[in-house]
mmCIF file of C-alpha atoms in Angstrom:
data_model
loop_
_atom_site.group_PDB
_atom_site.id
_atom_site.type_symbol
_atom_site.label_atom_id
_atom_site.label_comp_id
_atom_site.label_asym_id
_atom_site.label_seq_id
_atom_site.Cartn_x
_atom_site.Cartn_y
_atom_site.Cartn_z
ATOM 1 C CA UNK A 1 109.792 117.652 104.087
ATOM 2 C CA UNK A 2 110.431 115.337 101.156
ATOM 3 C CA UNK A 3 108.369 114.534 98.479
ATOM 4 C CA UNK A 4 107.679 113.088 94.959
ATOM 5 C CA UNK A 5 105.024 113.024 92.348
ATOM 6 C CA UNK A 6 104.918 110.016 90.314
ATOM 7 C CA UNK A 7 103.154 109.167 87.046
ATOM 8 C CA UNK A 8 102.482 105.382 86.684
ATOM 9 C CA UNK A 9 101.343 103.484 83.479
ATOM 10 C CA UNK A 10 99.023 100.489 84.162
ATOM 11 C CA UNK A 11 99.445 97.715 82.064
ATOM 12 C CA UNK A 12 96.274 97.622 79.496
ATOM 13 C CA UNK A 13 93.302 97.288 81.598
ATOM 14 C CA UNK A 14 94.832 96.998 84.850
ATOM 15 C CA UNK A 15 94.646 100.590 86.140
ATOM 16 C CA UNK A 16 91.825 99.752 88.357
ATOM 17 C CA UNK A 17 93.374 96.745 89.816
ATOM 18 C CA UNK A 18 96.702 98.725 90.331
ATOM 19 C CA UNK A 19 94.788 101.728 91.883
ATOM 20 C CA UNK A 20 92.925 99.512 94.504
ATOM 21 C CA UNK A 21 96.774 98.258 95.710
ATOM 22 C CA UNK A 22 97.855 101.700 95.727
ATOM 23 C CA UNK A 23 95.090 103.092 98.103
ATOM 24 C CA UNK A 24 94.559 100.158 100.442
ATOM 25 C CA UNK A 25 98.042 100.204 102.298
ATOM 26 C CA UNK A 26 98.519 103.889 102.945
ATOM 27 C CA UNK A 27 96.889 104.593 106.047
ATOM 28 C CA UNK A 28 99.704 103.783 108.476
ATOM 29 C CA UNK A 29 102.969 104.677 107.236
ATOM 30 C CA UNK A 30 105.039 106.597 109.570
ATOM 31 C CA UNK A 31 106.190 110.035 108.614
ATOM 32 C CA UNK A 32 103.782 110.175 105.548
ATOM 33 C CA UNK A 33 102.244 113.428 105.524
ATOM 34 C CA UNK A 34 100.032 112.955 102.261
ATOM 35 C CA UNK A 35 99.562 110.104 99.819
ATOM 36 C CA UNK A 36 96.953 111.035 97.002
ATOM 37 C CA UNK A 37 96.267 108.529 94.328
ATOM 38 C CA UNK A 38 94.658 109.979 91.417
ATOM 39 C CA UNK A 39 93.748 108.903 87.972
ATOM 40 C CA UNK A 40 94.734 110.707 85.003
ATOM 41 C CA UNK A 41 91.681 112.401 83.259
ATOM 42 C CA UNK A 42 93.629 112.211 79.866
ATOM 43 C CA UNK A 43 95.197 108.862 79.721
ATOM 44 C CA UNK A 44 93.303 106.034 80.502
ATOM 45 C CA UNK A 45 96.427 103.756 81.669
ATOM 46 C CA UNK A 46 97.864 106.485 83.879
ATOM 47 C CA UNK A 47 97.858 106.968 87.600
ATOM 48 C CA UNK A 48 99.482 109.688 89.650
ATOM 49 C CA UNK A 49 100.726 109.702 93.197
ATOM 50 C CA UNK A 50 101.698 112.834 94.967
ATOM 51 C CA UNK A 51 103.326 111.991 98.392
ATOM 52 C CA UNK A 52 104.698 114.150 101.182
ATOM 53 C CA UNK A 53 106.757 112.740 103.976
ATOM 54 C CA UNK A 54 108.254 114.491 106.948
ATOM 55 C CA UNK A 55 111.954 112.986 105.870
ATOM 56 C CA UNK A 56 113.238 111.270 102.935
ATOM 57 C CA UNK A 57 114.428 108.865 105.669
ATOM 58 C CA UNK A 58 110.812 107.971 106.507
ATOM 59 C CA UNK A 59 110.071 107.561 102.800
ATOM 60 C CA UNK A 60 113.112 105.035 102.551
ATOM 61 C CA UNK A 61 111.902 103.327 105.692
ATOM 62 C CA UNK A 62 108.489 102.827 104.334
ATOM 63 C CA UNK A 63 109.509 100.823 101.434
ATOM 64 C CA UNK A 64 110.903 98.308 104.278
ATOM 65 C CA UNK A 65 107.487 97.631 105.712
ATOM 66 C CA UNK A 66 106.086 94.335 105.172
ATOM 67 C CA UNK A 67 102.674 95.469 104.063
ATOM 68 C CA UNK A 68 104.596 98.069 101.657
ATOM 69 C CA UNK A 69 106.610 95.260 100.382
ATOM 70 C CA UNK A 70 103.752 93.024 99.705
ATOM 71 C CA UNK A 71 101.821 95.953 97.925
ATOM 72 C CA UNK A 72 104.893 96.512 95.467
ATOM 73 C CA UNK A 73 105.139 92.634 94.725
ATOM 74 C CA UNK A 74 101.393 92.472 93.992
ATOM 75 C CA UNK A 75 101.329 95.876 92.014
ATOM 76 C CA UNK A 76 104.577 95.252 90.028
ATOM 77 C CA UNK A 77 103.081 93.079 87.338
ATOM 78 C CA UNK A 78 100.291 95.503 86.681
ATOM 79 C CA UNK A 79 102.665 98.122 85.780
ATOM 80 C CA UNK A 80 103.164 98.746 82.008
ATOM 81 C CA UNK A 81 105.791 101.421 82.446
ATOM 82 C CA UNK A 82 106.649 104.671 84.448
ATOM 83 C CA UNK A 83 106.090 108.405 83.358
ATOM 84 C CA UNK A 84 106.858 111.426 85.170
ATOM 85 C CA UNK A 85 108.866 111.194 88.168
ATOM 86 C CA UNK A 86 109.614 114.435 90.305
ATOM 87 C CA UNK A 87 111.429 114.561 93.532
ATOM 88 C CA UNK A 88 110.197 117.491 95.438
ATOM 89 C CA UNK A 89 110.414 119.475 98.790
ATOM 90 C CA UNK A 90 106.961 120.217 99.903
ATOM 91 C CA UNK A 91 106.660 123.411 101.520
ATOM 92 C CA UNK A 92 103.008 123.883 102.828
ATOM 93 C CA UNK A 93 99.395 124.107 101.618
ATOM 94 C CA UNK A 94 96.541 122.135 102.983
ATOM 95 C CA UNK A 95 96.386 118.384 103.700
ATOM 96 C CA UNK A 96 99.545 117.681 105.102
ATOM 97 C CA UNK A 97 98.847 115.256 107.923
ATOM 98 C CA UNK A 98 100.561 112.934 110.395
ATOM 99 C CA UNK A 99 99.477 109.120 109.589
ATOM 100 C CA UNK B 1 86.568 114.247 93.396
ATOM 101 C CA UNK B 2 88.489 116.539 90.997
ATOM 102 C CA UNK B 3 92.250 117.447 90.965
ATOM 103 C CA UNK B 4 95.108 118.798 89.111
ATOM 104 C CA UNK B 5 98.995 118.500 89.189
ATOM 105 C CA UNK B 6 100.440 121.782 87.961
ATOM 106 C CA UNK B 7 103.967 122.556 87.248
ATOM 107 C CA UNK B 8 104.617 126.697 87.626
ATOM 108 C CA UNK B 9 107.771 127.863 86.512
ATOM 109 C CA UNK B 10 108.714 131.290 88.512
ATOM 110 C CA UNK B 11 110.255 133.963 87.115
ATOM 111 C CA UNK B 12 114.125 133.806 87.816
ATOM 112 C CA UNK B 13 114.621 134.322 91.518
ATOM 113 C CA UNK B 14 110.952 134.797 92.231
ATOM 114 C CA UNK B 15 110.232 131.063 93.363
ATOM 115 C CA UNK B 16 110.268 131.734 97.130
ATOM 116 C CA UNK B 17 108.071 134.803 96.561
ATOM 117 C CA UNK B 18 105.471 132.942 94.466
ATOM 118 C CA UNK B 19 105.444 130.061 96.731
ATOM 119 C CA UNK B 20 104.597 132.396 99.920
ATOM 120 C CA UNK B 21 101.732 133.568 97.971
ATOM 121 C CA UNK B 22 100.450 129.837 96.915
ATOM 122 C CA UNK B 23 100.802 128.609 100.767
ATOM 123 C CA UNK B 24 99.216 131.607 102.417
ATOM 124 C CA UNK B 25 95.809 131.400 101.172
ATOM 125 C CA UNK B 26 95.062 127.647 101.047
ATOM 126 C CA UNK B 27 93.763 127.163 104.547
ATOM 127 C CA UNK B 28 89.780 127.905 103.908
ATOM 128 C CA UNK B 29 88.669 126.942 100.622
ATOM 129 C CA UNK B 30 85.300 125.068 100.609
ATOM 130 C CA UNK B 31 85.554 121.849 99.250
ATOM 131 C CA UNK B 32 89.230 121.665 99.155
ATOM 132 C CA UNK B 33 90.599 118.392 100.335
ATOM 133 C CA UNK B 34 94.522 118.634 99.645
ATOM 134 C CA UNK B 35 96.640 121.572 97.956
ATOM 135 C CA UNK B 36 100.189 120.629 98.388
ATOM 136 C CA UNK B 37 102.653 123.158 97.403
ATOM 137 C CA UNK B 38 106.159 121.879 96.629
ATOM 138 C CA UNK B 39 109.599 123.066 95.317
ATOM 139 C CA UNK B 40 110.926 121.009 92.350
ATOM 140 C CA UNK B 41 114.220 119.275 93.617
ATOM 141 C CA UNK B 42 115.492 119.576 90.213
ATOM 142 C CA UNK B 43 114.471 122.947 88.894
ATOM 143 C CA UNK B 44 115.325 125.993 90.918
ATOM 144 C CA UNK B 45 112.516 127.992 89.214
ATOM 145 C CA UNK B 46 109.619 125.449 89.132
ATOM 146 C CA UNK B 47 107.117 124.671 91.942
ATOM 147 C CA UNK B 48 104.505 122.036 91.958
ATOM 148 C CA UNK B 49 100.884 122.207 93.029
ATOM 149 C CA UNK B 50 98.870 119.167 93.616
ATOM 150 C CA UNK B 51 95.293 119.724 94.363
ATOM 151 C CA UNK B 52 92.194 117.600 95.154
ATOM 152 C CA UNK B 53 88.626 118.969 95.353
ATOM 153 C CA UNK B 54 85.346 117.337 96.330
ATOM 154 C CA UNK B 55 83.983 118.507 92.785
ATOM 155 C CA UNK B 56 85.004 120.563 89.813
ATOM 156 C CA UNK B 57 82.402 123.062 90.787
ATOM 157 C CA UNK B 58 84.408 123.807 94.187
ATOM 158 C CA UNK B 59 87.599 124.521 92.447
ATOM 159 C CA UNK B 60 85.972 126.711 90.050
ATOM 160 C CA UNK B 61 84.130 128.333 93.031
ATOM 161 C CA UNK B 62 87.381 128.890 94.685
ATOM 162 C CA UNK B 63 88.392 131.025 91.555
ATOM 163 C CA UNK B 64 85.851 133.387 92.728
ATOM 164 C CA UNK B 65 87.093 134.072 96.533
ATOM 165 C CA UNK B 66 88.111 137.346 97.222
ATOM 166 C CA UNK B 67 91.439 136.359 98.804
ATOM 167 C CA UNK B 68 92.048 133.789 95.967
ATOM 168 C CA UNK B 69 91.336 136.455 93.312
ATOM 169 C CA UNK B 70 93.884 138.802 95.174
ATOM 170 C CA UNK B 71 96.680 136.003 95.325
ATOM 171 C CA UNK B 72 96.192 135.428 91.822
ATOM 172 C CA UNK B 73 96.791 139.074 90.923
ATOM 173 C CA UNK B 74 99.700 139.205 93.357
ATOM 174 C CA UNK B 75 101.206 135.768 91.763
ATOM 175 C CA UNK B 76 100.519 136.171 88.405
ATOM 176 C CA UNK B 77 103.506 138.470 87.719
ATOM 177 C CA UNK B 78 105.952 136.174 89.362
ATOM 178 C CA UNK B 79 105.206 133.378 87.319
ATOM 179 C CA UNK B 80 107.485 133.022 84.012
ATOM 180 C CA UNK B 81 105.506 130.096 82.573
ATOM 181 C CA UNK B 82 103.684 126.906 82.803
ATOM 182 C CA UNK B 83 105.056 123.673 82.767
ATOM 183 C CA UNK B 84 103.088 120.397 83.328
ATOM 184 C CA UNK B 85 99.320 120.700 83.384
ATOM 185 C CA UNK B 86 97.288 117.288 84.169
ATOM 186 C CA UNK B 87 93.734 117.420 85.112
ATOM 187 C CA UNK B 88 93.097 114.003 87.766
ATOM 188 C CA UNK B 89 90.174 112.163 89.480
ATOM 189 C CA UNK B 90 91.632 111.667 93.034
ATOM 190 C CA UNK B 91 90.317 108.381 94.362
ATOM 191 C CA UNK B 92 92.046 108.026 97.602
ATOM 192 C CA UNK B 93 94.910 107.656 99.751
ATOM 193 C CA UNK B 94 96.199 109.683 102.734
ATOM 194 C CA UNK B 95 95.645 113.535 103.409
ATOM 195 C CA UNK B 96 92.477 114.156 101.889
ATOM 196 C CA UNK B 97 90.885 116.274 104.441
ATOM 197 C CA UNK B 98 87.919 118.814 104.607
ATOM 198 C CA UNK B 99 89.332 122.309 104.931
#
């Protein structure tokens, strides 16, 4: 498995709009096992995305999906900066499900 | 929803053993929607756990489950330190499933 844990920093006042874009297009990405979008409880601009994929290739392929490309184009102006970025190797747990 | 993203630092050489404990007891925790255990790709001692619960109360209650208490007791000596700890409010995505 391949994964990442990413903290995005929304432009001021834009977190809700960014979260809406992040959550709307995650239903049908081939090879995506988990894609959880969460608000940072302490930082009103921060959003965390925790992702698990069956392979690094599936993640890379997702970035070429038309709906993902469109979401990135709409989301980019709402992002004020990037915070933590961690690449991971998910190994198990609960909630890893084929899309 | 309630969540957290936690980076644990295993004692040197103990990551594999710690991960085995973290993943074995996550199947049947009431209110747990996601509990993904992942190796840090860059730090050979680090493990990330990304959790989503239906409520903060369900998470608190899980810590009282006998199997979770036992896992914590076995895991604690394998932990060398704690890294990042973030409380979150998960809002959507893929892979949020009742246990």
